[in-house]
Tab-separated table of C-alpha atoms and ligand atoms in Angstrom:
chain	number	residue	atom	x	y	z
A	1	MET	CA	0.000	0.000	0.000
A	2	ARG	CA	2.049	2.881	-1.260
A	3	ILE	CA	1.877	6.549	-0.312
A	4	ARG	CA	0.503	8.491	-3.275
A	5	GLU	CA	0.095	11.892	-1.668
A	6	ALA	CA	0.671	13.548	1.701
A	7	VAL	CA	-1.552	16.517	2.476
A	8	LEU	CA	-0.409	18.622	5.411
A	9	THR	CA	-2.950	21.183	6.633
A	10	PRO	CA	-1.994	23.726	9.271
A	11	VAL	CA	-4.939	24.497	11.541
A	12	ALA	CA	-5.685	26.772	14.485
A	13	PHE	CA	-8.323	26.575	17.178
A	14	ALA	CA	-9.392	28.981	19.896
A	15	ASP	CA	-7.468	28.539	23.138
A	16	PRO	CA	-8.224	30.366	26.411
A	17	PRO	CA	-5.602	32.603	28.094
A	18	LEU	CA	-4.058	29.791	30.166
A	19	LEU	CA	-1.022	30.691	32.265
A	20	ASN	CA	2.285	28.916	32.745
A	21	VAL	CA	5.822	29.846	33.720
A	22	MET	CA	6.656	30.989	30.201
A	23	GLY	CA	3.642	33.298	29.873
A	24	VAL	CA	0.125	32.855	28.597
A	25	HIS	CA	-1.448	30.842	25.802
A	26	GLN	CA	-2.073	32.864	22.629
A	27	PRO	CA	-5.667	33.190	21.364
A	28	TYR	CA	-5.191	30.243	18.994
A	29	ALA	CA	-3.306	26.982	19.332
A	30	LEU	CA	-1.679	25.601	16.183
A	31	ARG	CA	-1.603	22.015	14.920
A	32	GLY	CA	-0.633	20.235	11.708
A	33	ILE	CA	-3.044	17.644	10.290
A	34	LEU	CA	-1.658	15.023	7.922
A	35	GLN	CA	-3.683	13.024	5.410
A	36	LEU	CA	-1.641	10.244	3.889
A	37	VAL	CA	-3.352	9.154	0.694
A	38	CYS	CA	-2.472	5.609	-0.398
A	39	ASP	CA	-2.625	4.240	-3.929
A	40	ASP	CA	-5.780	2.255	-3.122
A	41	GLY	CA	-7.532	5.415	-1.920
A	42	ILE	CA	-7.247	4.712	1.813
A	43	VAL	CA	-6.350	7.822	3.800
A	44	GLY	CA	-4.387	7.622	7.052
A	45	LEU	CA	-4.595	10.501	9.540
A	46	GLY	CA	-1.943	12.076	11.728
A	47	GLU	CA	-1.721	15.153	13.957
A	48	SER	CA	1.216	16.995	15.470
A	49	TYR	CA	2.650	20.445	16.134
A	50	GLY	CA	1.676	23.399	13.973
A	51	ASP	CA	4.697	25.664	14.411
A	52	LEU	CA	6.083	26.732	11.028
A	53	ALA	CA	9.582	25.371	11.653
A	54	PHE	CA	8.093	21.931	12.264
A	55	LEU	CA	5.676	22.126	9.323
A	56	ASP	CA	8.590	23.057	7.071
A	57	ARG	CA	10.517	19.967	8.124
A	58	VAL	CA	7.460	17.813	7.387
A	59	ARG	CA	7.029	19.457	3.964
A	60	GLU	CA	10.693	18.842	3.252
A	61	ALA	CA	10.253	15.151	4.056
A	62	VAL	CA	7.113	14.555	1.984
A	63	PRO	CA	8.719	14.125	-1.482
A	64	GLU	CA	11.115	11.541	-0.002
A	65	LEU	CA	8.232	9.448	1.278
A	66	LEU	CA	6.022	9.276	-1.788
A	67	GLY	CA	5.923	5.719	-3.111
A	68	HIS	CA	6.869	4.171	0.260
A	69	ASP	CA	4.739	1.333	1.577
A	70	VAL	CA	2.783	2.348	4.709
A	71	PHE	CA	3.665	-1.062	6.208
A	72	ASP	CA	7.393	-0.336	5.856
A	73	LEU	CA	7.778	1.810	8.953
A	74	GLN	CA	11.486	0.993	9.279
A	75	GLY	CA	12.099	2.169	5.717
A	76	ILE	CA	10.088	5.334	6.299
A	77	ARG	CA	12.034	6.065	9.445
A	78	ALA	CA	15.407	5.511	7.774
A	79	THR	CA	14.381	7.728	4.843
A	80	LEU	CA	13.290	10.503	7.184
A	81	GLU	CA	16.466	10.298	9.214
A	82	ARG	CA	18.501	10.670	6.041
A	83	ALA	CA	16.326	13.474	4.664
A	84	LEU	CA	16.397	15.471	7.901
A	85	ALA	CA	19.984	14.759	9.005
A	86	GLY	CA	21.334	17.698	10.972
A	87	ARG	CA	18.016	19.576	11.020
A	88	VAL	CA	17.013	20.805	14.473
A	89	VAL	CA	13.622	22.292	15.264
A	90	THR	CA	13.601	24.272	18.501
A	91	ASP	CA	10.381	25.327	20.174
A	92	GLN	CA	10.092	29.002	21.028
A	93	HIS	CA	7.937	28.524	24.087
A	94	GLY	CA	10.469	26.633	26.201
A	95	LEU	CA	8.073	24.049	27.601
A	96	THR	CA	9.253	20.887	25.906
A	97	GLY	CA	12.810	20.382	27.151
A	98	GLY	CA	15.907	20.083	24.962
A	99	PHE	CA	16.268	19.823	21.199
A	100	SER	CA	18.367	17.713	18.888
A	101	ALA	CA	18.444	16.525	15.299
A	102	ARG	CA	17.418	13.107	16.604
A	103	LYS	CA	14.387	14.562	18.403
A	104	THR	CA	13.415	16.495	15.262
A	105	ALA	CA	13.541	13.392	13.057
A	106	ALA	CA	11.701	11.424	15.750
A	107	THR	CA	8.971	14.086	15.872
A	108	VAL	CA	8.481	14.136	12.104
A	109	PHE	CA	8.533	10.331	11.970
A	110	SER	CA	5.888	10.135	14.680
A	111	LEU	CA	3.452	12.141	12.570
A	112	PHE	CA	3.947	9.816	9.602
A	113	GLU	CA	3.918	6.686	11.744
A	114	THR	CA	0.536	7.646	13.226
A	115	ALA	CA	-0.927	8.177	9.750
A	116	CYS	CA	0.635	4.932	8.460
A	117	LEU	CA	-0.787	2.934	11.369
A	118	ASP	CA	-4.187	4.522	10.788
A	119	ALA	CA	-3.985	3.560	7.098
A	120	GLN	CA	-2.840	0.017	7.967
A	121	GLY	CA	-5.723	-0.413	10.402
A	122	ARG	CA	-8.239	0.909	7.891
A	123	ALA	CA	-6.908	-1.445	5.225
A	124	LEU	CA	-6.977	-4.493	7.491
A	125	GLY	CA	-10.210	-3.549	9.268
A	126	VAL	CA	-8.604	-3.532	12.742
A	127	PRO	CA	-8.054	-0.821	15.357
A	128	VAL	CA	-4.508	0.552	15.732
A	129	CYS	CA	-4.144	-0.964	19.212
A	130	GLU	CA	-4.602	-4.425	17.675
A	131	LEU	CA	-1.729	-3.692	15.271
A	132	LEU	CA	0.341	-2.849	18.346
A	133	GLY	CA	-0.146	-6.227	19.971
A	134	GLY	CA	-3.642	-5.881	21.347
A	135	ARG	CA	-5.135	-4.010	24.246
A	136	ALA	CA	-3.941	-4.213	27.806
A	137	ARG	CA	-6.983	-2.163	28.822
A	138	ASP	CA	-10.338	-1.257	27.285
A	139	ARG	CA	-10.494	2.193	28.822
A	140	VAL	CA	-7.803	4.825	29.254
A	141	ASP	CA	-7.906	7.185	32.239
A	142	PHE	CA	-7.103	10.864	31.842
A	143	SER	CA	-6.541	13.583	34.424
A	144	ALA	CA	-8.222	16.952	34.831
A	145	TYR	CA	-5.717	19.596	33.700
A	146	LEU	CA	-6.260	22.775	35.695
A	147	PHE	CA	-4.706	26.093	34.717
A	148	TYR	CA	-4.589	29.508	36.286
A	149	LYS	CA	-6.003	31.825	33.679
A	150	TYR	CA	-6.949	35.354	32.814
A	151	ALA	CA	-10.595	36.238	32.265
A	152	ALA	CA	-10.062	37.195	28.624
A	153	HIS	CA	-7.517	37.583	25.864
A	154	ALA	CA	-6.004	40.980	25.019
A	155	PRO	CA	-8.960	43.070	23.722
A	156	ASP	CA	-7.472	43.977	20.330
A	157	THR	CA	-6.962	40.312	19.380
A	158	GLY	CA	-10.700	39.910	18.802
A	159	ALA	CA	-10.320	36.439	20.330
A	160	PRO	CA	-13.513	34.670	21.326
A	161	ALA	CA	-14.582	34.793	24.984
A	162	ASP	CA	-14.334	31.600	27.001
A	163	PRO	CA	-16.785	30.455	29.668
A	164	TRP	CA	-14.212	29.708	32.394
A	165	GLY	CA	-13.627	33.241	33.743
A	166	GLU	CA	-10.578	34.418	35.674
A	167	VAL	CA	-8.847	31.781	37.793
A	168	LEU	CA	-6.160	33.176	40.078
A	169	THR	CA	-7.293	32.107	43.550
A	170	PRO	CA	-7.714	28.736	45.304
A	171	GLU	CA	-11.497	29.278	45.324
A	172	ALA	CA	-11.637	29.898	41.569
A	173	LEU	CA	-9.394	26.915	40.962
A	174	VAL	CA	-11.648	24.642	42.997
A	175	GLU	CA	-14.567	25.916	40.916
A	176	GLU	CA	-12.675	25.228	37.682
A	177	ALA	CA	-11.951	21.704	38.914
A	178	ARG	CA	-15.558	21.176	39.986
A	179	ARG	CA	-16.770	22.110	36.564
A	180	MET	CA	-14.200	20.034	34.680
A	181	ILE	CA	-14.698	16.992	36.893
A	182	GLY	CA	-18.479	17.436	36.719
A	183	GLU	CA	-18.373	17.360	32.950
A	184	TYR	CA	-15.726	14.670	32.367
A	185	GLY	CA	-15.592	12.649	35.594
A	186	PHE	CA	-11.800	12.870	35.964
A	187	ARG	CA	-10.246	11.319	39.082
A	188	SER	CA	-6.624	12.581	38.998
A	189	ILE	CA	-6.203	16.339	39.027
A	190	LYS	CA	-3.156	18.200	37.675
A	191	LEU	CA	-2.431	21.863	38.331
A	192	LYS	CA	-0.197	23.781	35.929
A	193	GLY	CA	1.936	25.780	38.379
A	194	GLY	CA	4.899	28.131	38.016
A	195	VAL	CA	2.495	31.059	37.748
A	196	LEU	CA	2.006	32.403	41.272
A	197	ALA	CA	4.371	32.323	44.240
A	198	PRO	CA	5.018	28.679	45.228
A	199	GLU	CA	3.304	29.072	48.612
A	200	ARG	CA	0.127	30.253	46.915
A	201	GLU	CA	0.231	27.307	44.562
A	202	SER	CA	0.743	24.901	47.492
A	203	GLU	CA	-2.275	26.467	49.206
A	204	ALA	CA	-4.284	25.917	46.035
A	205	VAL	CA	-3.292	22.244	45.924
A	206	LEU	CA	-4.295	21.886	49.577
A	207	ALA	CA	-7.647	23.501	48.753
A	208	LEU	CA	-8.110	20.973	45.935
A	209	ALA	CA	-7.234	18.127	48.314
A	210	GLU	CA	-9.872	19.327	50.733
A	211	ALA	CA	-12.526	19.854	48.054
A	212	PHE	CA	-11.873	16.547	46.241
A	213	PRO	CA	-10.876	13.962	48.846
A	214	GLY	CA	-9.516	10.767	47.341
A	215	HIS	CA	-8.620	12.384	43.999
A	216	PRO	CA	-4.900	11.906	43.208
A	217	LEU	CA	-3.204	15.315	42.761
A	218	ARG	CA	-0.185	16.639	40.846
A	219	ILE	CA	1.417	20.032	40.329
A	220	ASP	CA	3.713	20.940	37.421
A	221	PRO	CA	5.518	24.314	37.566
A	222	ASN	CA	7.588	23.523	34.431
A	223	ALA	CA	10.852	23.780	36.343
A	224	ALA	CA	10.028	27.173	37.840
A	225	TRP	CA	11.508	26.489	41.247
A	226	THR	CA	14.939	26.234	42.791
A	227	VAL	CA	15.925	23.013	44.516
A	228	ALA	CA	15.287	24.585	47.930
A	229	THR	CA	11.806	25.793	46.928
A	230	SER	CA	10.984	22.419	45.387
A	231	LEU	CA	11.886	20.684	48.622
A	232	ARG	CA	9.835	23.143	50.662
A	233	VAL	CA	6.786	22.565	48.441
A	234	ALA	CA	7.382	18.801	48.503
A	235	GLU	CA	7.320	18.897	52.286
A	236	GLN	CA	4.160	21.047	52.369
A	237	LEU	CA	2.419	18.634	50.008
A	238	ASP	CA	3.634	15.408	51.614
A	239	GLY	CA	0.795	12.875	51.536
A	240	VAL	CA	-1.183	15.042	49.095
A	241	LEU	CA	0.550	14.558	45.722
A	242	GLU	CA	0.706	11.351	43.687
A	243	TYR	CA	3.751	12.919	42.011
A	244	LEU	CA	5.550	16.248	41.714
A	245	GLU	CA	6.172	17.147	38.071
A	246	ASP	CA	9.275	19.023	36.884
A	247	PRO	CA	9.724	21.177	39.978
A	248	THR	CA	13.237	22.300	38.977
A	249	PRO	CA	15.373	22.347	35.817
A	250	GLY	CA	17.813	19.653	34.735
A	251	ILE	CA	18.614	16.100	35.722
A	252	ALA	CA	21.059	17.136	38.467
A	253	GLY	CA	18.538	19.478	40.121
A	254	MET	CA	15.743	16.928	39.823
A	255	ALA	CA	18.005	14.273	41.377
A	256	GLU	CA	18.740	16.548	44.331
A	257	VAL	CA	15.025	17.075	44.913
A	258	ALA	CA	14.170	13.407	44.294
A	259	ALA	CA	16.685	12.281	46.927
A	260	ARG	CA	14.758	14.069	49.667
A	261	ALA	CA	11.187	14.577	48.417
A	262	PRO	CA	8.627	12.210	49.950
A	263	MET	CA	6.787	11.681	46.617
A	264	PRO	CA	8.045	10.540	43.190
A	265	LEU	CA	9.147	13.195	40.690
A	266	ALA	CA	7.751	13.101	37.157
A	267	THR	CA	9.117	14.770	34.040
A	268	ASN	CA	8.377	15.728	30.497
A	269	MET	CA	11.218	18.252	30.502
A	270	CYS	CA	14.505	16.763	31.700
A	271	VAL	CA	14.080	13.425	29.908
A	272	VAL	CA	12.864	14.044	26.369
A	273	GLY	CA	14.929	11.599	24.343
A	274	HIS	CA	16.891	8.386	24.635
A	275	ALA	CA	20.142	10.191	25.396
A	276	ASP	CA	18.592	11.568	28.608
A	277	LEU	CA	17.553	8.194	29.972
A	278	GLU	CA	20.868	6.814	31.159
A	279	PRO	CA	21.938	9.939	33.100
A	280	ALA	CA	18.477	10.408	34.609
A	281	LEU	CA	18.150	6.795	35.695
A	282	ARG	CA	21.694	6.688	37.033
A	283	ALA	CA	21.054	9.843	39.077
A	284	ARG	CA	17.652	8.504	40.227
A	285	ALA	CA	16.208	11.840	39.137
A	286	ILE	CA	12.738	10.621	38.234
A	287	GLY	CA	10.118	8.202	39.474
A	288	VAL	CA	7.699	8.767	36.582
A	289	LEU	CA	8.384	9.462	32.923
A	290	LEU	CA	5.734	11.383	31.029
A	291	SER	CA	6.016	10.024	27.535
A	292	ASP	CA	4.635	11.705	24.454
A	293	HIS	CA	4.428	9.781	21.196
A	294	HIS	CA	4.644	13.085	19.279
A	295	TYR	CA	8.331	13.557	20.094
A	296	TRP	CA	9.490	10.239	21.542
A	297	GLY	CA	9.610	8.797	18.047
A	298	GLY	CA	6.088	7.573	17.709
A	299	ILE	CA	3.612	5.120	19.062
A	300	ARG	CA	5.761	1.989	18.900
A	301	ALA	CA	8.730	3.870	20.370
A	302	THR	CA	6.491	4.797	23.300
A	303	GLN	CA	5.684	1.137	23.839
A	304	ALA	CA	9.408	0.350	23.815
A	305	LEU	CA	10.031	3.211	26.247
A	306	SER	CA	7.531	1.675	28.630
A	307	THR	CA	9.623	-1.503	28.734
A	308	VAL	CA	12.702	0.527	29.678
A	309	CYS	CA	10.724	2.284	32.412
A	310	GLU	CA	9.339	-0.986	33.738
A	311	SER	CA	12.828	-2.528	33.782
A	312	PHE	CA	14.178	0.325	35.871
A	313	GLY	CA	11.194	0.619	38.211
A	314	VAL	CA	10.086	3.962	36.770
A	315	GLY	CA	6.383	4.713	36.300
A	316	LEU	CA	5.028	5.858	32.952
A	317	SER	CA	2.285	8.228	31.949
A	318	MET	CA	1.609	10.697	29.139
A	319	HIS	CA	2.280	14.371	28.645
A	320	SER	CA	0.048	16.566	26.494
A	321	ASN	CA	0.083	19.887	24.693
A	322	SER	CA	-2.965	21.677	23.258
A	323	HIS	CA	-4.272	19.106	20.767
A	324	LEU	CA	-7.202	17.881	18.726
A	325	GLY	CA	-8.965	14.549	18.293
A	326	ILE	CA	-6.505	12.705	16.058
A	327	SER	CA	-3.760	13.156	18.645
A	328	LEU	CA	-6.118	12.069	21.405
A	329	ALA	CA	-7.113	8.942	19.478
A	330	ALA	CA	-3.425	8.127	18.937
A	331	MET	CA	-2.775	8.569	22.671
A	332	VAL	CA	-5.671	6.266	23.510
A	333	HIS	CA	-4.481	3.453	21.221
A	334	THR	CA	-0.916	3.847	22.500
A	335	ALA	CA	-2.076	3.742	26.112
A	336	ALA	CA	-4.353	0.777	25.421
A	337	ALA	CA	-1.472	-1.234	23.975
A	338	THR	CA	1.050	-0.286	26.684
A	339	PRO	CA	0.660	-2.548	29.749
A	340	HIS	CA	3.104	-0.567	31.888
A	341	LEU	CA	1.126	2.662	32.206
A	342	SER	CA	1.035	3.763	35.801
A	343	TYR	CA	-1.027	6.961	36.001
A	344	ALA	CA	-3.918	8.748	34.291
A	345	CYS	CA	-2.666	10.543	31.146
A	346	ASP	CA	-2.667	14.317	30.693
A	347	THR	CA	-4.954	15.958	28.159
A	348	HIS	CA	-5.777	19.564	27.236
A	349	TRP	CA	-9.085	18.348	25.741
A	350	PRO	CA	-11.495	20.335	27.958
A	351	TRP	CA	-9.935	23.646	26.931
A	352	LYS	CA	-10.919	23.554	23.277
A	353	THR	CA	-14.317	24.093	21.728
A	354	THR	CA	-13.754	22.892	18.153
A	355	ASP	CA	-12.100	19.941	16.450
A	356	VAL	CA	-11.304	18.529	13.037
A	357	ILE	CA	-12.785	15.097	13.715
A	358	ALA	CA	-16.459	14.220	13.419
A	359	PRO	CA	-18.299	15.261	16.598
A	360	GLY	CA	-19.004	12.709	19.319
A	361	GLN	CA	-16.325	10.212	18.306
A	362	LEU	CA	-14.354	10.508	21.531
A	363	THR	CA	-16.515	10.976	24.615
A	364	PHE	CA	-15.249	10.926	28.181
A	365	THR	CA	-17.147	9.010	30.818
A	366	ASP	CA	-15.853	8.728	34.392
A	367	GLY	CA	-12.639	10.456	33.330
A	368	ALA	CA	-11.776	7.818	30.734
A	369	LEU	CA	-12.120	7.090	27.042
A	370	THR	CA	-13.208	3.729	25.737
A	371	VAL	CA	-10.678	2.455	23.213
A	372	PRO	CA	-12.305	2.764	19.764
A	373	ASP	CA	-13.263	-0.540	18.120
A	374	ARG	CA	-13.364	0.840	14.601
A	375	PRO	CA	-10.539	0.309	12.083
A	376	GLY	CA	-7.423	2.471	12.370
A	377	LEU	CA	-7.467	5.224	14.951
A	378	GLY	CA	-11.267	5.051	14.913
A	379	VAL	CA	-11.830	8.736	14.177
A	380	ASP	CA	-12.916	10.428	10.935
A	381	LEU	CA	-11.861	13.767	9.608
A	382	ASP	CA	-14.703	16.269	9.220
A	383	PRO	CA	-13.688	18.043	5.956
A	384	ASP	CA	-15.768	21.165	6.707
A	385	ALA	CA	-14.325	21.436	10.193
A	386	LEU	CA	-10.811	21.001	8.757
A	387	ALA	CA	-11.449	23.781	6.230
A	388	ARG	CA	-12.757	26.073	8.990
A	389	ALA	CA	-9.760	25.314	11.209
A	390	HIS	CA	-7.432	26.069	8.313
A	391	GLU	CA	-9.206	29.379	7.686
A	392	THR	CA	-8.788	30.178	11.375
A	393	TYR	CA	-5.078	29.435	10.955
A	394	GLU	CA	-4.800	31.798	7.998
A	395	ARG	CA	-6.738	34.524	9.803
A	396	SER	CA	-4.830	34.151	13.066
A	397	GLY	CA	-1.563	35.253	11.449
A	398	LEU	CA	0.255	33.020	13.959
A	399	THR	CA	3.184	30.906	12.834
A	400	HIS	CA	4.483	29.610	16.130
A	401	ARG	CA	3.651	29.359	19.788
A	402	ASP	CA	5.196	32.106	21.891
A	403	ASP	CA	3.570	32.443	25.309
A	404	ALA	CA	6.240	34.850	26.591
A	405	THR	CA	5.846	37.556	23.955
A	406	TYR	CA	2.060	37.400	24.225
A	407	MET	CA	2.351	37.662	28.048
A	408	ARG	CA	3.981	41.086	27.635
A	409	ARG	CA	0.605	42.335	26.391
A	410	PHE	CA	-0.609	41.773	29.957
A	411	VAL	CA	2.595	42.310	31.955
A	412	PRO	CA	4.929	44.549	29.905
A	413	ASP	CA	8.095	43.705	31.848
A	414	PHE	CA	7.383	39.962	31.996
A	415	SER	CA	10.442	37.795	31.686
A	416	PRO	CA	10.107	34.010	31.615
A	417	ASN	CA	12.543	32.422	33.963
A	418	THR	CA	12.716	28.948	35.351
A	419	ALA	CA	14.119	28.366	38.821
A	420	ARG	CA	13.047	31.890	39.690
A	421	TRP	CA	11.704	31.197	43.175
B	501	GKR	O1	-0.206	24.037	27.769
B	501	GKR	O2	0.848	25.581	28.899
B	501	GKR	C1	0.685	24.413	28.549
B	501	GKR	C2	1.579	23.362	29.151
B	501	GKR	O3	2.513	23.962	29.992
B	501	GKR	C3	2.249	22.528	28.086
B	501	GKR	O4	2.804	23.338	27.104
B	501	GKR	C4	3.313	21.642	28.659
B	501	GKR	O5	4.124	21.133	27.632
B	501	GKR	O6	1.493	20.376	29.597
B	501	GKR	C5	2.822	20.438	29.360
B	501	GKR	C6	3.633	20.001	30.550
B	501	GKR	O7	3.218	19.089	31.225
B	501	GKR	O8	4.703	20.548	30.780
B	502	MG	MG1	4.876	18.866	32.460
C-alpha cells in the first residue's frame, strides 16, 4: 500500500488565556493535520505540532516518502532520518525540554507513523491498538488539567470569549476543577503551576485536596523552582501529591530534589529523548516518565520506552500539549497497547471548543475514554471542520507558539525564567 500523496494542513483553534511559567497561551493553538493518501484510496490521519519550523521539516520530508509502503515503517524512518539529518527544530515557548536533530527526526517520523498505522488499520479492518499487539486495557484514564487563567484575551486580538472566567485564587481553581470533573468525571487532578508564588500554589493544591478527597493530585511548575523551593513545596504537600512534576530544571537538580522529596518526581522536561535516559536513571532523578508519542519517536517507540521504564522501576504516563482529536485517538491506542502505564494521562481536551474530527467520536465518561473498536485510529476527519480550522489558521496570522511575547501584552516587563523562586 504505497503513499501516493501527503496533504499537510496547518490548523488553528481557539485557546483560552491559560497561564504557565513561560507566559500565557495565545488566542489560537496551532496544529498540523496530515492526510496520507495511499494508492488504493485509503487515507491515514496524523496530527502533530503546527509551528512553522516543524511544518517546514514535514514538507521537506514529503517528497522523499512518496511511493513508500505504509507497512514499511522501518524504511520510512530511515528515509526521514537521512532526509532530515542535521536539522534541528527548537520550540520558542520553552516548555518541551531540549532539542536535537534526533528529536526532530523522531517528531516528524511520529506524525507519519501515526498516519501509516491509521492507514494500515483501515486497510486491514482492525483498530490501531490491535496492530500494536492488542489491548492491555479497554479504557484509558485521563486527568483533569487545571490552569490559572486570565478572564479574557487581550482586547485587540478579537479572540472569542471563554466560559471559564478568571482563575487566580484557590477558590476559583476549585470551581474550575468542579466544573471540569463534573463534565468529564476525571479522578486525577493536575495543576499547571509556576504562575504564582510557590506558597500560593501549594495552598491551592491543599484547597483541591480538601474539596476533592480521594482524587490523586499533581502540580507541574515547568521547572520554575529552585531546589530549595521544590523541597519546601514537597514537604508542604507530603501525603497530598501522587507525584511532583518538573519542579526544577535539569537532571542534576531533579536528582537533588528526588533524593529528599517524599513523593516521586515526574518529568516531560529533563528526559525528552533516549540520550537523557541513562543519566536520569543513574542519578535517580525521576520516578515517573511522562512520555509523548509526538516527540518520543512515535507510538511503537512509546511502547518500547515503557519496557525501559518498567525494567528500571520507573512509572510511565503521558504528557500533552494543546491538541485535537486525532492526537487524542493516537494517545488512547498507545495507552491501550502499553501494559506498563502507571497513572492517568494528561490531556488539554477540555480547553478547546472545536475539532477537526467528526463530533461525538471521543466521549469521556468517568474520566476515561473507551478504546475505539473501529478500524485504524477510529476517528474520521470532518472536511468542513478542517477547512474552517485552516481558515482560522490563515486569519490568526500566527506561525508559532510564543507564550512569553504574548504575556507582555498583559505584563509589559514579563520575563520568563525557570528556577526563579
Ligand atoms: O499548555 O501551557 C501548557 C503546558 O505547559 C504545556 O505546554 C506543557 O508542555 O502540559 C505540558 C507540561 O506538562 O509541561
Ligand atoms: Mg509537564
